[in-house]
Structures are given as structure tokens and as C-alpha cells.
Amino acid sequence: MNFVRALKVWVKNFLEMKLERVHTHIPAQVVSFDAEKNTVTIQPCLKIFRSDDTETGESTLPLIEDVPVQILGNQDVMLTVPVKAGTYGTYHVAEDDINQWIQEGGVVSKTSVDRFNMDTGLFEPGLYPFDSSFSSAILTDRISLRTKDGNTNVSVLESNVVHLNG
């Protein structure tokens, strides 16, 4: 009976150790932006637990380079935002290497056996820590493109009215 109990503990510990290395979405901040390639170098903003760090158990993740920036849109129109150093967003870790897909598009073959590798993903700008001055000015009855201070905005209201302020 002790063997079975010990095996269960070992399996549980092994699975937890493996899951510690699976990351899917992480807040990140842009360190630099390459407009020609539409890629960023990012600093993940969460520390990870490391059992080999005997002092704190935490470790800062290294910079991740050449991360594609996600653009909202389709093949005909797109919404872009200025990305610059300091911009926050979400780093989406890909389940598989997406470099072939980025180069070719369409449906591509699996290229890696390494799943959820921290070096393969995309950056989606626009995630920010809570700021009450910004959230109090969020307009809940329209789509709005605006500056953080709210002084300049373009809004489309449900009543088919376009509002310009600036």
C-alpha cells in the first residue's frame, strides 16, 4: 500500500512540475518595436515559480524577441494602434511553432514537438493595469476610439450617429 501511495505522490509532483512550464497568456510590456517586421521585443510582467531558485522560488522571465504583433481586421480592412516601448498587452503563447504559418498563411503542418514554447507566440496590444481615471471615462453605450484622457474621441452610437470630439 505504501508503494501505491508513494507512486501517486510522485505522479502528482511530476505533473505539477510539467504544468509549471505551460504558459498560455501572460501580461507583457513592449521593450522595442520593429515597424518594418511588425514585431516586438517584450518583457513578460509575471514572475514564474522555479523550484530550483532556493532564495525566493520566483524568477523573472527573460525578454522575448521577434514577437509578431496581432492586428485586428480582415483581408480588406484593419485597425492598427501605435506600438512603442512601454505599451502593455497580452503575450499569447502558441501551442506549436507558428513561424511557418506567419510566413505562408493557410493551413500548415506541425513543425515542432515542443508544445507551448515561450519563444513562440504573438503580442496583442492593449492590456493595462487598472487605472480609475481611465475606466471612469469608458463609454458603455457606443464603440469609441479615444485618447486615454478622453478629450479626443470618435464614437459610433447604437442610434447610427457618429460623434466626433477633439
Coordinates of N, CA and C in Angstrom, one line a residue:
M1 N 0.8 -1.2 0.0 CA 0.0 0.0 0.0 C 0.9 1.3 0.0
N2 N 2.0 1.3 0.7 CA 2.9 2.4 0.7 C 3.4 2.7 -0.6
F3 N 3.7 1.7 -1.4 CA 4.2 1.8 -2.8 C 3.2 2.6 -3.7
V4 N 1.9 2.2 -3.6 CA 0.9 2.9 -4.4 C 0.7 4.3 -3.9
R5 N 0.8 4.6 -2.7 CA 0.7 6.0 -2.2 C 1.9 6.8 -2.6
A6 N 3.1 6.2 -2.6 CA 4.3 6.9 -3.0 C 4.2 7.2 -4.5
L7 N 3.7 6.2 -5.3 CA 3.6 6.4 -6.7 C 2.7 7.5 -7.0
K8 N 1.5 7.6 -6.3 CA 0.6 8.7 -6.5 C 1.2 10.0 -6.3
V9 N 2.0 10.1 -5.2 CA 2.6 11.4 -4.8 C 3.6 11.7 -5.9
W10 N 4.4 10.8 -6.4 CA 5.4 11.0 -7.4 C 4.7 11.5 -8.7
V11 N 3.7 10.8 -9.1 CA 3.0 11.2 -10.3 C 2.4 12.6 -10.2
K12 N 1.8 12.9 -9.1 CA 1.2 14.3 -8.8 C 2.3 15.3 -8.9
N13 N 3.4 15.1 -8.2 CA 4.6 16.0 -8.3 C 5.1 16.2 -9.7
F14 N 5.2 15.1 -10.4 CA 5.7 15.2 -11.8 C 4.8 16.0 -12.7
L15 N 3.5 15.8 -12.6 CA 2.6 16.5 -13.4 C 2.6 18.0 -13.0
E16 N 2.6 18.3 -11.7 CA 2.7 19.7 -11.3 C 3.9 20.4 -11.9
M17 N 5.1 19.7 -11.8 CA 6.3 20.2 -12.4 C 6.2 20.5 -13.9
K18 N 5.5 19.6 -14.6 CA 5.4 19.9 -16.0 C 4.4 21.0 -16.3
L19 N 3.3 21.1 -15.5 CA 2.3 22.2 -15.7 C 2.9 23.5 -15.4
E20 N 3.9 23.6 -14.5 CA 4.6 24.9 -14.2 C 5.2 25.5 -15.4
R21 N 5.5 24.7 -16.4 CA 6.2 25.2 -17.6 C 5.2 25.5 -18.8
V22 N 3.9 25.3 -18.5 CA 2.9 25.5 -19.6 C 2.4 26.9 -19.3
H23 N 2.6 27.8 -20.2 CA 2.1 29.2 -20.1 C 1.3 29.5 -21.4
T24 N 0.1 30.1 -21.3 CA -0.7 30.4 -22.4 C -0.9 31.9 -22.7
H25 N -1.2 32.7 -21.7 CA -1.4 34.1 -21.8 C -0.8 34.8 -20.7
I26 N 0.1 35.8 -21.0 CA 0.9 36.5 -20.0 C 0.9 38.0 -20.2
P27 N 0.6 38.8 -19.2 CA 0.7 40.3 -19.4 C 2.2 40.6 -19.8
A28 N 2.4 41.5 -20.7 CA 3.8 41.8 -21.1 C 3.8 43.3 -21.5
Q29 N 5.1 43.8 -21.5 CA 5.3 45.2 -21.8 C 6.4 45.2 -22.9
V30 N 6.1 46.1 -23.9 CA 7.0 46.2 -25.1 C 8.3 46.9 -24.6
V31 N 9.4 46.3 -25.0 CA 10.7 46.9 -24.8 C 11.1 47.7 -26.1
S32 N 10.9 47.1 -27.2 CA 11.1 47.7 -28.5 C 10.2 47.2 -29.6
F33 N 10.0 48.0 -30.6 CA 9.1 47.7 -31.7 C 9.8 47.8 -33.1
D34 N 9.7 46.9 -33.9 CA 10.2 46.9 -35.3 C 9.0 47.1 -36.3
A35 N 8.8 48.3 -36.7 CA 7.6 48.6 -37.6 C 7.7 47.8 -38.9
E36 N 8.9 47.7 -39.5 CA 9.1 47.0 -40.8 C 8.7 45.5 -40.7
K37 N 9.0 44.9 -39.6 CA 8.6 43.5 -39.5 C 7.3 43.3 -38.7
N38 N 6.8 44.3 -38.1 CA 5.7 44.3 -37.2 C 5.9 43.3 -36.0
T39 N 7.1 43.4 -35.4 CA 7.4 42.6 -34.3 C 7.9 43.4 -33.1
V40 N 7.8 42.8 -31.9 CA 8.2 43.5 -30.7 C 9.2 42.6 -29.9
T41 N 10.0 43.2 -29.1 CA 10.7 42.6 -28.0 C 9.9 42.9 -26.8
I42 N 9.5 41.9 -26.0 CA 8.6 42.1 -24.8 C 9.3 41.6 -23.6
Q43 N 8.9 42.2 -22.4 CA 9.2 41.7 -21.1 C 7.9 41.1 -20.5
P44 N 7.9 39.8 -20.3 CA 6.7 39.3 -19.5 C 6.6 39.9 -18.2
C45 N 5.4 40.3 -17.7 CA 5.2 41.0 -16.5 C 4.8 40.2 -15.3
L46 N 4.9 38.9 -15.4 CA 4.6 38.0 -14.2 C 5.9 37.1 -14.0
K47 N 6.2 37.0 -12.7 CA 7.3 36.1 -12.4 C 6.7 34.7 -12.4
I48 N 7.6 33.7 -12.6 CA 7.2 32.3 -12.5 C 7.8 31.6 -11.3
F49 N 7.2 30.6 -10.9 CA 7.8 29.8 -9.8 C 8.8 28.9 -10.3
R50 N 9.9 28.8 -9.7 CA 11.0 27.9 -10.1 C 11.5 27.2 -8.8
S51 N 11.3 25.9 -8.9 CA 11.7 25.1 -7.7 C 13.3 25.1 -7.6
D52 N 14.0 25.4 -8.6 CA 15.5 25.4 -8.4 C 16.0 26.8 -7.9
D53 N 15.1 27.8 -7.7 CA 15.5 29.0 -7.1 C 15.3 28.9 -5.6
T54 N 16.3 28.7 -4.8 CA 16.2 28.4 -3.4 C 15.9 29.6 -2.5
E55 N 16.2 30.8 -3.1 CA 16.0 32.0 -2.3 C 14.5 32.4 -2.2
T56 N 14.0 32.7 -3.4 CA 12.6 33.2 -3.4 C 11.6 32.3 -4.1
G57 N 12.1 31.3 -4.9 CA 11.2 30.4 -5.6 C 10.6 31.1 -6.8
E58 N 10.9 32.4 -7.1 CA 10.4 33.1 -8.2 C 11.5 33.5 -9.1
S59 N 11.1 33.7 -10.4 CA 12.1 34.1 -11.4 C 11.4 35.0 -12.4
T60 N 12.1 36.1 -12.8 CA 11.6 36.9 -13.9 C 11.9 36.2 -15.2
L61 N 10.9 36.2 -16.1 CA 11.1 35.6 -17.4 C 12.0 36.5 -18.2
P62 N 12.8 35.9 -19.1 CA 13.7 36.7 -19.9 C 12.9 37.4 -21.0
L63 N 13.5 38.4 -21.6 CA 12.9 39.1 -22.8 C 12.6 38.1 -23.9
I64 N 11.6 38.3 -24.6 CA 11.2 37.5 -25.8 C 11.3 38.4 -27.0
E65 N 12.1 38.0 -28.0 CA 12.3 38.9 -29.1 C 11.6 38.4 -30.4
D66 N 11.4 39.3 -31.3 CA 10.8 39.0 -32.6 C 9.4 38.4 -32.5
V67 N 8.6 39.0 -31.6 CA 7.2 38.5 -31.4 C 6.3 39.3 -32.4
P68 N 5.5 38.6 -33.2 CA 4.6 39.2 -34.1 C 3.5 40.0 -33.3
V69 N 3.1 41.2 -33.8 CA 2.1 42.0 -33.2 C 0.8 41.6 -33.9
Q70 N -0.2 41.3 -33.1 CA -1.6 41.0 -33.6 C -2.3 42.2 -34.1
I71 N -2.9 42.2 -35.3 CA -3.6 43.3 -35.8 C -5.1 42.8 -36.0
L72 N -6.0 43.6 -35.5 CA -7.4 43.3 -35.6 C -7.9 43.7 -37.0
G73 N -8.6 42.8 -37.7 CA -9.1 43.2 -39.0 C -9.3 41.9 -39.9
N74 N -9.4 42.2 -41.2 CA -9.5 41.1 -42.1 C -8.7 41.4 -43.3
Q75 N -8.9 40.7 -44.4 CA -8.0 40.9 -45.6 C -8.2 42.2 -46.3
D76 N -9.3 42.9 -46.0 CA -9.6 44.2 -46.6 C -9.4 45.4 -45.8
V77 N -9.6 45.3 -44.5 CA -9.5 46.5 -43.6 C -8.9 46.0 -42.3
M78 N -8.2 46.9 -41.6 CA -7.6 46.6 -40.3 C -7.6 47.8 -39.4
L79 N -7.5 47.5 -38.1 CA -7.4 48.5 -37.1 C -6.0 48.4 -36.5
T80 N -5.2 49.4 -36.6 CA -3.9 49.4 -36.1 C -3.7 50.4 -34.9
V81 N -2.8 50.2 -34.0 CA -2.6 51.1 -32.9 C -1.1 51.4 -32.9
P82 N -0.6 52.6 -32.5 CA 0.8 52.8 -32.4 C 1.4 52.0 -31.3
V83 N 2.4 51.1 -31.6 CA 3.0 50.3 -30.6 C 4.4 50.9 -30.4
K84 N 4.7 51.2 -29.1 CA 6.0 51.7 -28.8 C 6.5 51.2 -27.5
A85 N 7.7 51.4 -27.1 CA 8.2 51.0 -25.8 C 7.3 51.4 -24.7
G86 N 7.0 50.5 -23.8 CA 6.1 50.9 -22.7 C 4.7 50.4 -22.9
T87 N 4.3 50.1 -24.1 CA 3.0 49.6 -24.4 C 2.8 48.2 -23.7
Y88 N 1.6 48.1 -23.0 CA 1.3 46.8 -22.4 C 0.4 46.0 -23.3
G89 N 0.3 44.8 -23.1 CA -0.6 43.9 -23.9 C -0.5 42.5 -23.3
T90 N -1.0 41.6 -24.1 CA -1.0 40.2 -23.7 C -0.2 39.4 -24.7
Y91 N 0.7 38.6 -24.1 CA 1.5 37.7 -24.9 C 0.8 36.3 -24.9
H92 N 0.4 35.9 -26.1 CA -0.3 34.6 -26.3 C 0.7 33.6 -26.7
V93 N 1.0 32.6 -25.9 CA 1.9 31.6 -26.2 C 1.3 30.6 -27.1
A94 N 1.9 30.3 -28.2 CA 1.3 29.4 -29.2 C 1.5 27.9 -28.7
E95 N 0.5 27.1 -29.1 CA 0.6 25.7 -28.7 C 1.8 25.0 -29.5
D96 N 2.0 25.5 -30.8 CA 3.0 24.9 -31.6 C 3.7 26.1 -32.3
D97 N 4.9 25.9 -32.9 CA 5.6 26.9 -33.6 C 4.8 27.5 -34.7
I98 N 4.6 28.8 -34.7 CA 3.7 29.5 -35.7 C 4.5 30.2 -36.8
N99 N 5.8 30.1 -36.8 CA 6.6 30.8 -37.8 C 6.3 30.5 -39.2
Q100 N 6.1 29.2 -39.5 CA 5.7 28.8 -40.9 C 4.4 29.4 -41.3
W101 N 3.4 29.4 -40.4 CA 2.1 29.9 -40.7 C 2.2 31.5 -40.9
I102 N 3.1 32.2 -40.1 CA 3.2 33.6 -40.3 C 3.8 33.9 -41.7
Q103 N 4.7 33.1 -42.2 CA 5.3 33.3 -43.5 C 4.4 32.9 -44.6
E104 N 3.6 31.8 -44.4 CA 2.8 31.3 -45.6 C 1.3 31.5 -45.4
G105 N 0.8 31.6 -44.2 CA -0.6 31.6 -44.0 C -1.3 30.3 -44.3
G106 N -2.6 30.2 -44.3 CA -3.3 29.0 -44.7 C -3.1 27.9 -43.6
V107 N -3.3 26.6 -44.0 CA -3.1 25.5 -43.0 C -1.8 24.9 -43.2
V108 N -1.0 24.8 -42.2 CA 0.4 24.4 -42.3 C 0.6 23.1 -41.4
S109 N 1.6 22.4 -41.7 CA 1.9 21.1 -41.0 C 2.5 21.5 -39.6
K110 N 2.4 20.6 -38.7 CA 3.0 20.7 -37.4 C 4.5 20.7 -37.6
T111 N 5.2 21.7 -37.0 CA 6.7 21.8 -37.2 C 7.5 21.6 -36.0
S112 N 6.9 21.3 -34.9 CA 7.7 21.2 -33.7 C 7.0 20.2 -32.7
V113 N 7.9 19.5 -32.0 CA 7.3 18.6 -30.9 C 7.3 19.3 -29.6
D114 N 7.9 20.5 -29.5 CA 7.9 21.3 -28.3 C 6.7 22.1 -28.2
R115 N 5.7 21.8 -27.3 CA 4.5 22.5 -27.2 C 4.6 23.6 -26.2
F116 N 3.8 24.7 -26.4 CA 3.8 25.9 -25.6 C 5.2 26.4 -25.2
N117 N 6.0 26.5 -26.2 CA 7.3 27.1 -26.1 C 7.2 28.6 -25.9
M118 N 7.8 29.1 -24.9 CA 7.7 30.5 -24.6 C 8.2 31.4 -25.7
D119 N 9.0 30.9 -26.6 CA 9.6 31.7 -27.6 C 8.7 31.8 -28.9
T120 N 7.5 31.2 -28.8 CA 6.6 31.2 -30.0 C 5.3 31.7 -29.5
G121 N 4.9 32.8 -30.0 CA 3.6 33.4 -29.7 C 3.3 34.7 -30.4
L122 N 2.3 35.4 -30.0 CA 2.0 36.7 -30.6 C 1.6 37.7 -29.5
F123 N 1.8 39.0 -29.8 CA 1.6 40.0 -28.8 C 0.3 40.8 -29.3
E124 N -0.6 40.9 -28.3 CA -1.8 41.7 -28.6 C -1.8 43.0 -27.7
P125 N -1.6 44.1 -28.3 CA -1.5 45.4 -27.5 C -2.8 45.7 -26.9
G126 N -2.8 46.4 -25.8 CA -4.0 46.9 -25.2 C -4.4 46.5 -23.8
L127 N -3.6 45.7 -23.1 CA -4.0 45.3 -21.8 C -3.3 46.2 -20.8
Y128 N -4.0 46.8 -19.9 CA -3.4 47.8 -19.0 C -3.8 47.5 -17.5
P129 N -2.9 47.8 -16.6 CA -3.3 47.7 -15.2 C -4.4 48.6 -14.9
F130 N -5.2 48.4 -13.9 CA -6.4 49.2 -13.5 C -5.9 50.6 -13.3
D131 N -6.7 51.5 -13.9 CA -6.5 52.9 -13.7 C -7.8 53.6 -13.6
S132 N -8.2 54.0 -12.4 CA -9.6 54.5 -12.2 C -9.9 55.7 -13.1
S133 N -8.9 56.6 -13.4 CA -9.1 57.8 -14.2 C -9.5 57.4 -15.6
F134 N -9.0 56.3 -16.1 CA -9.3 55.8 -17.4 C -10.6 55.1 -17.4
S135 N -10.9 54.2 -16.5 CA -12.1 53.4 -16.5 C -13.3 54.2 -16.2
S136 N -13.2 55.3 -15.5 CA -14.4 56.1 -15.3 C -14.9 56.9 -16.5
A137 N -14.0 57.0 -17.5 CA -14.4 57.6 -18.8 C -14.8 56.7 -19.9
I138 N -14.8 55.4 -19.6 CA -15.2 54.4 -20.6 C -16.7 54.6 -21.0
L139 N -17.0 54.7 -22.2 CA -18.3 54.9 -22.7 C -19.0 53.6 -22.9
T140 N -20.1 53.3 -22.3 CA -20.7 52.0 -22.3 C -21.9 51.9 -23.3
D141 N -22.2 53.0 -24.0 CA -23.3 52.9 -25.0 C -22.8 53.1 -26.4
R142 N -21.5 52.9 -26.7 CA -21.0 53.1 -28.1 C -19.7 52.4 -28.3
I143 N -19.3 52.4 -29.5 CA -17.9 52.0 -29.8 C -17.1 53.3 -29.9
S144 N -16.0 53.3 -29.2 CA -15.3 54.6 -29.1 C -13.8 54.4 -29.4
L145 N -13.2 55.2 -30.2 CA -11.8 55.3 -30.4 C -11.4 56.6 -29.7
R146 N -10.5 56.6 -28.7 CA -10.2 57.8 -27.9 C -8.8 57.8 -27.3
T147 N -8.4 59.0 -26.9 CA -7.2 59.1 -26.1 C -7.5 58.7 -24.7
K148 N -6.4 58.4 -24.0 CA -6.6 58.0 -22.6 C -7.3 59.0 -21.7
D149 N -7.0 60.3 -22.0 CA -7.6 61.3 -21.2 C -9.1 61.6 -21.5
G150 N -9.5 61.0 -22.7 CA -10.9 61.2 -23.1 C -11.2 62.5 -23.8
N151 N -10.3 63.3 -24.0 CA -10.6 64.6 -24.6 C -10.7 64.5 -26.1
T152 N -10.2 63.5 -26.7 CA -10.4 63.3 -28.2 C -10.9 62.0 -28.4
N153 N -12.1 61.9 -29.1 CA -12.7 60.6 -29.4 C -13.6 60.6 -30.6
V154 N -13.7 59.5 -31.2 CA -14.6 59.2 -32.3 C -15.5 58.1 -31.8
S155 N -16.8 58.3 -31.8 CA -17.7 57.3 -31.3 C -18.8 57.0 -32.3
V156 N -19.2 55.7 -32.4 CA -20.4 55.3 -33.1 C -21.4 54.8 -32.1
L157 N -22.5 55.5 -32.1 CA -23.6 55.2 -31.2 C -24.6 54.1 -31.8
E158 N -25.3 53.5 -30.9 CA -26.3 52.5 -31.4 C -27.4 53.1 -32.3
S159 N -27.6 54.4 -32.2 CA -28.6 55.1 -32.9 C -28.1 55.5 -34.3
N160 N -27.0 54.9 -34.8 CA -26.4 55.2 -36.1 C -25.8 56.6 -36.2
V161 N -25.5 57.2 -35.1 CA -24.9 58.5 -35.0 C -23.4 58.4 -34.8
V162 N -22.6 59.2 -35.5 CA -21.2 59.3 -35.3 C -20.9 60.6 -34.6
H163 N -20.2 60.5 -33.5 CA -19.8 61.6 -32.6 C -18.3 61.8 -32.7
L164 N -18.0 63.1 -33.0 CA -16.5 63.5 -33.1 C -16.3 64.5 -32.0
N165 N -15.2 64.3 -31.2 CA -14.9 65.3 -30.2 C -13.4 65.4 -30.2
G166 N -12.9 66.6 -30.4 CA -11.5 66.9 -30.4 C -11.2 68.2 -30.7

